[in-house]
Amino acid sequence: MKVLWNEEIVDETEVQIDLEDRGYQFGDGLYEVIRIYDGQFFMEKEHLDRLWACADKIRLTLPFERAEFSHRLHRFAEEVGIKEGRLYFQVTRGVCKPRLHDFPDPKEVKAVLTADIQPASRPLVKQKNGIHCGFVADKRWLHCDIKSISLLGNIMALDEAKQKGFEDAVLERDGIVTEASASNLWMVKNQKLFTHPDGELVLPGITKIKLREIAQALNIELIEEPFTTTELLQADECFKTSSVAEIMPIVSIDHQKIGTGEVGTITNRLLKAYSEVIKMTVQENKSEI
Ligand code: PDD
């Protein structure tokens, strides 16, 4: 498999990650997942905006200019040639010897970039049927707005849900629903859409940005305010969003049906609109090329 390793496109077997890479030692790094539809990056600008914003938050100096980095990613995607997939990349703070907790002087360390592209088709069957989730206590740190590669809190929550036979975890902090283990979480009540506001308790999702636009276009009122687990169980509809899952209906939580227990009307309208946006974006990009 071809991967991107700093400036080079190499076979994955050629990559050498130093034992003292701070990503490996401390989980000191950031990542992004960009959807590829018909060979094109979806919402690239927003993903790069978030990367730069997160780099500022953790005082990580990115070792590239934005335009050059984008060009590098596109050149890599062209070489790999996967039409429907997802681009994963991560940037760690780099190699620092000996292991020391302190942030190194940015002049003495260079961030390490790796990226790969995996095929991924749209999850249309699951979107039709919905998934079954369970509540799990959100025990993550208080910087959930940072797209950090340190995902132990998220993967432990997912594992807890899976151990109980659920497909994903709906995270709750002191009774307030935050997000899912790797997605933002939404509910519909009385034709209105609700999701947790951005801040330190949730990741500011890129799909969430798109959903705001779609909700406005469809005249669906969106309320970005915290809601409780009880309110969610009494909701008419529920779904999660991410670049990979897109809009994924959640039809039950802790074995309790949400609404009718089937994918709801508003969720279906949003799903349809999201598919149209994907199609339109791909067409617009093509006519620009
Ligand atoms: N996950 N919240 C969390 C905790 C996430 O990990 C993600 C994304 C999201 C949704 O963000 P976006 O819409 O930008 O994909 C929300 C990615 C896909 C992952 O970890 O693979």
Short mmCIF file of C-alpha atoms and ligand atoms in Angstrom, two decimals:
data_model
loop_
_atom_site.label_atom_id
_atom_site.label_comp_id
_atom_site.label_asym_id
_atom_site.label_seq_id
_atom_site.Cartn_x
_atom_site.Cartn_y
_atom_site.Cartn_z
CA MET A 1 0.00 0.00 0.00
CA LYS A 2 1.23 3.48 -0.90
CA VAL A 3 1.36 5.96 1.93
CA LEU A 4 2.43 9.54 2.33
CA TRP A 5 5.36 9.98 4.69
CA ASN A 6 6.30 13.63 5.11
CA GLU A 7 7.14 14.82 1.57
CA GLU A 8 7.40 11.37 0.00
CA ILE A 9 4.95 8.83 -1.37
CA VAL A 10 6.37 5.45 -0.42
CA ASP A 11 5.33 1.85 0.13
CA GLU A 12 4.07 1.42 3.70
CA THR A 13 6.95 -0.98 4.44
CA GLU A 14 9.43 1.85 3.89
CA VAL A 15 8.03 4.11 6.60
CA GLN A 16 10.24 4.39 9.65
CA ILE A 17 8.69 5.79 12.78
CA ASP A 18 11.20 6.63 15.47
CA LEU A 19 10.58 5.11 18.90
CA GLU A 20 10.95 8.59 20.34
CA ASP A 21 8.30 10.10 18.08
CA ARG A 22 6.08 12.05 20.45
CA GLY A 23 3.01 10.70 18.70
CA TYR A 24 4.14 7.19 19.56
CA GLN A 25 5.28 8.10 23.08
CA PHE A 26 2.63 10.56 24.22
CA GLY A 27 -0.16 10.53 21.65
CA ASP A 28 1.11 14.05 20.97
CA GLY A 29 -0.39 14.78 17.57
CA LEU A 30 -3.45 15.60 15.50
CA TYR A 31 -5.38 13.85 12.77
CA GLU A 32 -8.08 14.38 10.19
CA VAL A 33 -10.31 12.11 8.13
CA ILE A 34 -11.45 13.51 4.79
CA ARG A 35 -14.09 11.79 2.68
CA ILE A 36 -13.31 11.13 -0.97
CA TYR A 37 -16.27 10.99 -3.34
CA ASP A 38 -15.67 10.32 -7.02
CA GLY A 39 -11.96 10.97 -6.51
CA GLN A 40 -12.55 14.36 -4.88
CA PHE A 41 -11.99 15.60 -1.35
CA PHE A 42 -15.23 16.59 0.41
CA MET A 43 -15.04 19.77 2.54
CA GLU A 44 -11.28 19.94 2.39
CA LYS A 45 -11.13 23.62 3.35
CA GLU A 46 -13.02 23.01 6.59
CA HIS A 47 -10.83 20.03 7.50
CA LEU A 48 -7.66 22.07 6.94
CA ASP A 49 -9.14 24.97 8.92
CA ARG A 50 -9.70 22.59 11.84
CA LEU A 51 -6.20 21.14 11.57
CA TRP A 52 -4.65 24.61 11.72
CA ALA A 53 -6.94 25.65 14.60
CA CYS A 54 -6.07 22.50 16.58
CA ALA A 55 -2.34 22.95 15.88
CA ASP A 56 -2.62 26.43 17.44
CA LYS A 57 -4.40 25.00 20.46
CA ILE A 58 -1.60 22.51 21.19
CA ARG A 59 1.21 24.84 20.03
CA LEU A 60 2.27 22.45 17.28
CA THR A 61 4.18 24.02 14.40
CA LEU A 62 2.98 22.50 11.16
CA PRO A 63 5.98 21.94 8.88
CA PHE A 64 4.20 23.03 5.69
CA GLU A 65 2.26 25.88 4.15
CA ARG A 66 -1.41 25.27 3.59
CA ALA A 67 -1.42 25.45 -0.23
CA GLU A 68 1.62 23.22 -0.50
CA PHE A 69 0.12 20.73 1.96
CA SER A 70 -3.15 20.59 0.03
CA HIS A 71 -1.21 20.05 -3.18
CA ARG A 72 0.75 17.25 -1.51
CA LEU A 73 -2.45 15.50 -0.39
CA HIS A 74 -4.00 15.78 -3.85
CA ARG A 75 -0.87 14.47 -5.56
CA PHE A 76 -0.95 11.51 -3.14
CA ALA A 77 -4.66 10.84 -3.78
CA GLU A 78 -4.10 10.93 -7.53
CA GLU A 79 -1.30 8.41 -7.24
CA VAL A 80 -3.38 6.08 -5.05
CA GLY A 81 -6.38 6.51 -7.34
CA ILE A 82 -9.14 5.39 -4.93
CA LYS A 83 -12.40 7.01 -6.05
CA GLU A 84 -14.61 6.29 -3.02
CA GLY A 85 -12.72 6.33 0.21
CA ARG A 86 -11.35 8.17 3.14
CA LEU A 87 -8.08 9.97 3.53
CA TYR A 88 -6.55 9.67 6.98
CA PHE A 89 -3.61 11.80 7.95
CA GLN A 90 -1.89 12.57 11.17
CA VAL A 91 0.77 15.00 12.23
CA THR A 92 2.77 14.28 15.36
CA ARG A 93 4.99 16.79 17.12
CA GLY A 94 8.01 14.82 15.94
CA VAL A 95 11.04 13.07 17.39
CA CYS A 96 12.48 14.27 20.64
CA LYS A 97 15.26 12.39 22.45
CA PRO A 98 15.46 11.51 25.26
CA ARG A 99 11.80 11.12 26.19
CA LEU A 100 10.82 14.26 28.05
CA HIS A 101 7.32 15.48 28.84
CA ASP A 102 8.10 19.14 28.09
CA PHE A 103 7.11 20.49 24.70
CA PRO A 104 10.38 20.70 22.74
CA ASP A 105 11.57 23.97 21.26
CA PRO A 106 9.79 24.15 17.87
CA LYS A 107 13.12 25.00 16.26
CA GLU A 108 14.57 21.70 17.41
CA VAL A 109 11.81 19.37 16.30
CA LYS A 110 10.01 18.74 13.03
CA ALA A 111 6.45 17.44 12.96
CA VAL A 112 5.98 14.05 11.27
CA LEU A 113 3.22 13.56 8.70
CA THR A 114 1.77 10.23 7.62
CA ALA A 115 -1.30 9.61 5.48
CA ASP A 116 -3.11 6.74 3.86
CA ILE A 117 -6.23 6.29 1.78
CA GLN A 118 -8.60 3.37 2.29
CA PRO A 119 -11.55 2.49 0.11
CA ALA A 120 -14.88 3.24 1.81
CA SER A 121 -18.26 3.15 0.18
CA ARG A 122 -21.19 5.17 1.47
CA PRO A 123 -22.95 3.34 4.36
CA LEU A 124 -26.29 3.29 2.54
CA VAL A 125 -27.69 0.06 3.99
CA LYS A 126 -27.05 1.12 7.59
CA GLN A 127 -28.48 4.54 6.81
CA LYS A 128 -31.67 2.84 5.70
CA ASN A 129 -32.04 0.65 8.78
CA GLY A 130 -30.37 2.71 11.48
CA ILE A 131 -28.16 1.46 14.28
CA HIS A 132 -28.62 0.48 17.92
CA CYS A 133 -26.60 2.30 20.56
CA GLY A 134 -26.12 2.37 24.32
CA PHE A 135 -25.36 5.15 26.78
CA VAL A 136 -21.81 5.21 28.12
CA ALA A 137 -20.40 7.70 30.64
CA ASP A 138 -18.24 10.30 28.90
CA LYS A 139 -15.02 10.05 30.87
CA ARG A 140 -12.83 11.78 28.30
CA TRP A 141 -10.71 14.84 29.03
CA LEU A 142 -11.94 18.42 28.71
CA HIS A 143 -10.31 19.16 25.35
CA CYS A 144 -12.68 17.14 23.17
CA ASP A 145 -12.61 20.03 20.68
CA ILE A 146 -9.04 19.05 19.78
CA LYS A 147 -8.80 16.36 17.10
CA SER A 148 -6.08 14.59 19.01
CA ILE A 149 -4.67 11.20 18.09
CA SER A 150 -4.99 10.29 21.80
CA LEU A 151 -8.33 8.52 21.46
CA LEU A 152 -8.20 6.13 24.41
CA GLY A 153 -11.28 7.70 26.03
CA ASN A 154 -13.24 7.34 22.78
CA ILE A 155 -12.20 3.78 22.02
CA MET A 156 -12.81 2.64 25.60
CA ALA A 157 -16.34 4.05 25.38
CA LEU A 158 -16.91 2.29 22.06
CA ASP A 159 -15.60 -0.94 23.51
CA GLU A 160 -17.89 -0.64 26.53
CA ALA A 161 -20.87 -0.22 24.20
CA LYS A 162 -19.77 -3.13 21.99
CA GLN A 163 -19.25 -5.40 24.99
CA LYS A 164 -22.94 -4.80 25.77
CA GLY A 165 -23.91 -5.69 22.20
CA PHE A 166 -24.48 -2.13 20.90
CA GLU A 167 -23.08 -0.68 17.69
CA ASP A 168 -21.88 2.60 19.18
CA ALA A 169 -21.78 4.58 22.41
CA VAL A 170 -23.89 7.66 23.02
CA LEU A 171 -21.77 9.57 25.50
CA GLU A 172 -23.26 11.31 28.49
CA ARG A 173 -21.56 13.58 30.98
CA ASP A 174 -23.55 14.06 34.20
CA GLY A 175 -26.76 13.25 32.36
CA ILE A 176 -26.02 15.60 29.43
CA VAL A 177 -25.60 13.99 26.02
CA THR A 178 -22.34 15.11 24.40
CA GLU A 179 -21.64 13.06 21.25
CA ALA A 180 -21.05 9.50 20.04
CA SER A 181 -17.66 7.76 20.24
CA ALA A 182 -16.53 9.11 16.85
CA SER A 183 -19.43 11.29 15.68
CA ASN A 184 -21.59 14.23 16.69
CA LEU A 185 -25.02 13.41 18.09
CA TRP A 186 -28.37 14.93 17.16
CA MET A 187 -32.01 14.54 18.13
CA VAL A 188 -35.28 15.68 16.59
CA LYS A 189 -38.14 16.76 18.83
CA ASN A 190 -41.35 18.40 17.57
CA GLN A 191 -39.79 19.00 14.12
CA LYS A 192 -36.81 20.80 15.69
CA LEU A 193 -33.23 19.68 15.50
CA PHE A 194 -31.01 19.68 18.60
CA THR A 195 -27.30 19.10 19.08
CA HIS A 196 -24.71 19.89 21.75
CA PRO A 197 -23.06 23.28 21.15
CA ASP A 198 -19.41 23.40 20.11
CA GLY A 199 -16.99 23.95 22.97
CA GLU A 200 -14.61 21.81 24.96
CA LEU A 201 -17.00 18.88 25.38
CA VAL A 202 -17.43 17.89 21.73
CA LEU A 203 -15.49 17.89 18.49
CA PRO A 204 -16.59 20.69 16.14
CA GLY A 205 -17.54 18.33 13.34
CA ILE A 206 -17.16 19.15 9.69
CA THR A 207 -20.33 17.22 8.88
CA LYS A 208 -22.01 19.35 11.56
CA ILE A 209 -21.08 22.47 9.57
CA LYS A 210 -22.76 20.96 6.51
CA LEU A 211 -25.83 19.95 8.53
CA ARG A 212 -26.24 23.53 9.77
CA GLU A 213 -26.38 24.70 6.15
CA ILE A 214 -28.79 21.92 5.15
CA ALA A 215 -31.11 22.54 8.11
CA GLN A 216 -31.28 26.21 7.19
CA ALA A 217 -31.98 25.42 3.53
CA LEU A 218 -34.76 23.01 4.55
CA ASN A 219 -36.18 25.47 7.08
CA ILE A 220 -35.66 23.11 9.97
CA GLU A 221 -35.02 24.98 13.20
CA LEU A 222 -31.69 24.03 14.77
CA ILE A 223 -31.10 24.52 18.48
CA GLU A 224 -27.50 24.07 19.63
CA GLU A 225 -28.07 23.55 23.34
CA PRO A 226 -27.25 20.72 25.75
CA PHE A 227 -29.99 18.12 26.29
CA THR A 228 -30.32 15.26 28.74
CA THR A 229 -30.39 11.49 28.31
CA THR A 230 -34.05 11.53 29.37
CA GLU A 231 -34.89 14.10 26.70
CA LEU A 232 -33.07 12.02 24.13
CA LEU A 233 -35.02 8.89 25.06
CA GLN A 234 -38.22 10.90 24.58
CA ALA A 235 -37.08 12.35 21.24
CA ASP A 236 -38.83 11.62 17.94
CA GLU A 237 -35.62 10.84 16.06
CA CYS A 238 -31.91 10.54 16.68
CA PHE A 239 -28.82 10.30 14.48
CA LYS A 240 -25.08 10.81 14.55
CA THR A 241 -22.87 12.55 11.98
CA SER A 242 -19.28 12.15 10.85
CA SER A 243 -17.28 12.32 7.65
CA VAL A 244 -17.29 8.53 7.46
CA ALA A 245 -20.81 7.71 8.74
CA GLU A 246 -22.29 10.87 7.12
CA ILE A 247 -25.77 10.96 8.71
CA MET A 248 -26.39 7.71 10.56
CA PRO A 249 -29.83 7.14 12.10
CA ILE A 250 -29.91 5.76 15.65
CA VAL A 251 -33.15 3.83 16.15
CA SER A 252 -32.67 2.65 19.72
CA ILE A 253 -30.59 3.49 22.79
CA ASP A 254 -30.21 1.06 25.69
CA HIS A 255 -32.82 -1.16 23.96
CA GLN A 256 -35.39 1.67 24.07
CA LYS A 257 -36.86 2.71 20.74
CA ILE A 258 -36.32 6.31 19.71
CA GLY A 259 -39.63 7.53 18.30
CA THR A 260 -41.17 4.75 16.27
CA GLY A 261 -37.94 2.77 16.29
CA GLU A 262 -37.52 3.41 12.58
CA VAL A 263 -35.61 6.02 10.64
CA GLY A 264 -37.59 9.25 11.05
CA THR A 265 -39.00 11.69 8.51
CA ILE A 266 -36.65 14.58 9.27
CA THR A 267 -33.64 12.26 9.31
CA ASN A 268 -34.68 10.95 5.89
CA ARG A 269 -35.05 14.49 4.55
CA LEU A 270 -31.57 15.36 5.83
CA LEU A 271 -30.12 12.15 4.36
CA LYS A 272 -31.61 12.97 0.96
CA ALA A 273 -30.34 16.55 1.09
CA TYR A 274 -26.88 15.36 2.15
CA SER A 275 -26.71 12.99 -0.83
CA GLU A 276 -27.69 15.86 -3.13
CA VAL A 277 -25.00 18.10 -1.66
CA ILE A 278 -22.40 15.39 -2.28
CA LYS A 279 -23.53 15.03 -5.90
CA MET A 280 -23.62 18.77 -6.49
CA THR A 281 -20.21 19.35 -4.89
CA VAL A 282 -18.64 16.63 -7.01
CA GLN A 283 -20.19 18.09 -10.19
CA GLU A 284 -19.14 21.66 -9.34
CA ASN A 285 -15.56 20.54 -8.69
CA LYS A 286 -15.52 18.68 -11.98
CA SER A 287 -16.65 21.69 -13.96
CA GLU A 288 -13.91 23.77 -12.26
CA ILE A 289 -11.19 21.34 -13.35
N1 PDD B 1 -14.42 11.01 13.76
N2 PDD B 1 -16.90 13.64 17.30
C1 PDD B 1 -15.87 12.79 17.41
C2 PDD B 1 -15.44 12.34 18.77
C3 PDD B 1 -15.21 12.30 16.25
O1 PDD B 1 -14.18 11.46 16.37
C4 PDD B 1 -15.68 12.73 14.98
C5 PDD B 1 -15.03 12.25 13.72
C6 PDD B 1 -16.78 13.61 14.92
C7 PDD B 1 -17.34 14.10 13.60
O2 PDD B 1 -16.44 14.93 12.95
P1 PDD B 1 -16.45 15.10 11.37
O3 PDD B 1 -17.83 15.43 11.00
O4 PDD B 1 -15.49 16.20 11.16
O5 PDD B 1 -15.99 13.80 10.76
C8 PDD B 1 -17.36 14.05 16.10
C9 PDD B 1 -13.60 10.61 12.65
C10 PDD B 1 -14.38 10.38 11.41
C11 PDD B 1 -12.73 9.44 13.05
O6 PDD B 1 -12.21 9.49 14.16
O7 PDD B 1 -12.51 8.54 12.25
#
